mmCIF file of N, CA and C in Angstrom:
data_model
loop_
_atom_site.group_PDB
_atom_site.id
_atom_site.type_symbol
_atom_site.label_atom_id
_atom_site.label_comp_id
_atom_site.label_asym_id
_atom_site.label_seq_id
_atom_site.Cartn_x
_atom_site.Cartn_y
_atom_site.Cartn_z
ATOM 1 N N UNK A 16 236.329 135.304 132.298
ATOM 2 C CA UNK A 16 235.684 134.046 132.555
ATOM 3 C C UNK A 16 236.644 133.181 133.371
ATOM 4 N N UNK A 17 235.913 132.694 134.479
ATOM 5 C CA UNK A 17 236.940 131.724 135.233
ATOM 6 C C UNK A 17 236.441 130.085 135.166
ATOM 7 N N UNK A 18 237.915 129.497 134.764
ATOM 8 C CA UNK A 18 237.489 127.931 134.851
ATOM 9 C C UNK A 18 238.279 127.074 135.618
ATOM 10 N N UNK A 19 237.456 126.629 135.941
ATOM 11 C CA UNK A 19 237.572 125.582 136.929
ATOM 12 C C UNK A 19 237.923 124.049 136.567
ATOM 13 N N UNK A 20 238.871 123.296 136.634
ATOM 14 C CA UNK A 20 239.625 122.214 136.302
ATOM 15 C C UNK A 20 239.700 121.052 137.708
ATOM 16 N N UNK A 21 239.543 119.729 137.255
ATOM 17 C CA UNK A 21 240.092 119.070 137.887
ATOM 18 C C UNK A 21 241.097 118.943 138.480
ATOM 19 N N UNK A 22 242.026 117.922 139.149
ATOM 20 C CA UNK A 22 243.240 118.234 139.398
ATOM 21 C C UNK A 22 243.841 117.078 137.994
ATOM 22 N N UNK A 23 242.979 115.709 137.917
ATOM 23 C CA UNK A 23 243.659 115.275 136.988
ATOM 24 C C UNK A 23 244.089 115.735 135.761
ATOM 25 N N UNK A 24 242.995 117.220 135.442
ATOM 26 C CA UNK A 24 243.144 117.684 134.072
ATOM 27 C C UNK A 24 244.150 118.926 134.363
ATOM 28 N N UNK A 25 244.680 119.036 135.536
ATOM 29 C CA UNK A 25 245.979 119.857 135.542
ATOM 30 C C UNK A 25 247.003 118.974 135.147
ATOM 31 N N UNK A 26 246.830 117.801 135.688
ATOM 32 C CA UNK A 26 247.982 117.117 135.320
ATOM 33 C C UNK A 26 248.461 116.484 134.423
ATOM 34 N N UNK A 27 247.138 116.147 133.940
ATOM 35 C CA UNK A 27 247.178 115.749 131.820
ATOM 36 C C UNK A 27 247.663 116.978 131.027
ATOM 37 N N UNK A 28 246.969 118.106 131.570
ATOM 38 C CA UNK A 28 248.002 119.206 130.412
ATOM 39 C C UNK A 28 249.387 120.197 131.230
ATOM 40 N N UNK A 29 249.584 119.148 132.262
ATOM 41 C CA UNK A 29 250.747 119.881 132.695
ATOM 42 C C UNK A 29 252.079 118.770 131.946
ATOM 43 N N UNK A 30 251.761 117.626 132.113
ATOM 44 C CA UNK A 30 252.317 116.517 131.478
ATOM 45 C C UNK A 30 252.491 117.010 129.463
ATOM 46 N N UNK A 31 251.560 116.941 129.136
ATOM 47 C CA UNK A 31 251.739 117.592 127.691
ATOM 48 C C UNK A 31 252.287 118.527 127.507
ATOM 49 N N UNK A 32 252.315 120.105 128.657
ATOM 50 C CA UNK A 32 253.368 120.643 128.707
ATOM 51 C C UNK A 32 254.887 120.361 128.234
ATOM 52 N N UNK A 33 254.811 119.782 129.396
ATOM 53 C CA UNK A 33 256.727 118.492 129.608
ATOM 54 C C UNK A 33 257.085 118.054 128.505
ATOM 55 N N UNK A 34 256.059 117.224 127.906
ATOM 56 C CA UNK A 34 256.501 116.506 126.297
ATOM 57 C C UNK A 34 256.725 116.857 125.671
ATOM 58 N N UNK A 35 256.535 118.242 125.241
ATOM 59 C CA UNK A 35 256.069 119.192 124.278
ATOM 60 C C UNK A 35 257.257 120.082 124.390
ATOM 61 N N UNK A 36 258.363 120.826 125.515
ATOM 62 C CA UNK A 36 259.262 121.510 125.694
ATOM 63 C C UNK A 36 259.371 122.566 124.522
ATOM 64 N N UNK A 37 260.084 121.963 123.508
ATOM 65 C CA UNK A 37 260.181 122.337 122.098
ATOM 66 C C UNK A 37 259.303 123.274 121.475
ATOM 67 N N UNK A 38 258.622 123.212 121.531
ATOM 68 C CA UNK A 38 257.022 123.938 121.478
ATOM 69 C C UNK A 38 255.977 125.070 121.764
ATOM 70 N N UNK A 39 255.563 125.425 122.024
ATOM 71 C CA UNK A 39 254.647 127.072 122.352
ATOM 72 C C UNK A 39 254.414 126.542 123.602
ATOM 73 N N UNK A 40 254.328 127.262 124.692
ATOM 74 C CA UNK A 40 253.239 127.045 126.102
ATOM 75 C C UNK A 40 251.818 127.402 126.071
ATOM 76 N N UNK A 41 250.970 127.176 124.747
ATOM 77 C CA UNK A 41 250.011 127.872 124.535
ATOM 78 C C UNK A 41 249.516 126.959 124.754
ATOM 79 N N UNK A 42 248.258 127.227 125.369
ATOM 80 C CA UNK A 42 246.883 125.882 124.866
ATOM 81 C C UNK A 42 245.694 126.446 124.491
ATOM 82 N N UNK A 43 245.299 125.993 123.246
ATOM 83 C CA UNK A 43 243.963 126.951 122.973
ATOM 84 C C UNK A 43 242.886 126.093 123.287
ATOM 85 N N UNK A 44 241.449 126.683 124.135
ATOM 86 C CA UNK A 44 240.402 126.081 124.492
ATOM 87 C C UNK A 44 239.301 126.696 123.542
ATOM 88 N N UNK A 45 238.427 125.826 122.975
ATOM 89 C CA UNK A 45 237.250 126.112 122.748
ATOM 90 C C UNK A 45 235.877 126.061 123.539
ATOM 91 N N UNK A 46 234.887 126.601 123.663
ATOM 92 C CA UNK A 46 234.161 126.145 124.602
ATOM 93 C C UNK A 46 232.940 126.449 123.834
ATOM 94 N N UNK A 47 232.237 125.169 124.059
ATOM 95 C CA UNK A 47 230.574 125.265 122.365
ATOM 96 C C UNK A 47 229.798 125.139 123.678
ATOM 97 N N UNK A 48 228.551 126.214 123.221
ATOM 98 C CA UNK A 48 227.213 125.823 123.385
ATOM 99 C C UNK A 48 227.434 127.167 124.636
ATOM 100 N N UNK A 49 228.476 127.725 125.060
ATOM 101 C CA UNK A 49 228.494 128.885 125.534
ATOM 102 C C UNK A 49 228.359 129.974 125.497
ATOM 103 N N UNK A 50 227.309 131.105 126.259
ATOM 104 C CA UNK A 50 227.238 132.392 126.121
ATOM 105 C C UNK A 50 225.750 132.449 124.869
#
């Protein structure tokens, strides 16, 4: 499945990335009402 992102919402979770250092590089997505 391919998704498609804003650029601002690259940059909101590229930023949370950064903050986060310490932390997993994971991001888990849910996606409702799909499939």
């Amino acid at each position: 499945m391919k998704v498609t992102l804003p650029e601002t919402a690259v940059k909101t979770l590229t930023d949370i990335l950064k903050d986060n250092q310490d932390r997993p590089n994971n991001i888990r997505v849910y996606f409702a009402g799909v499939g």
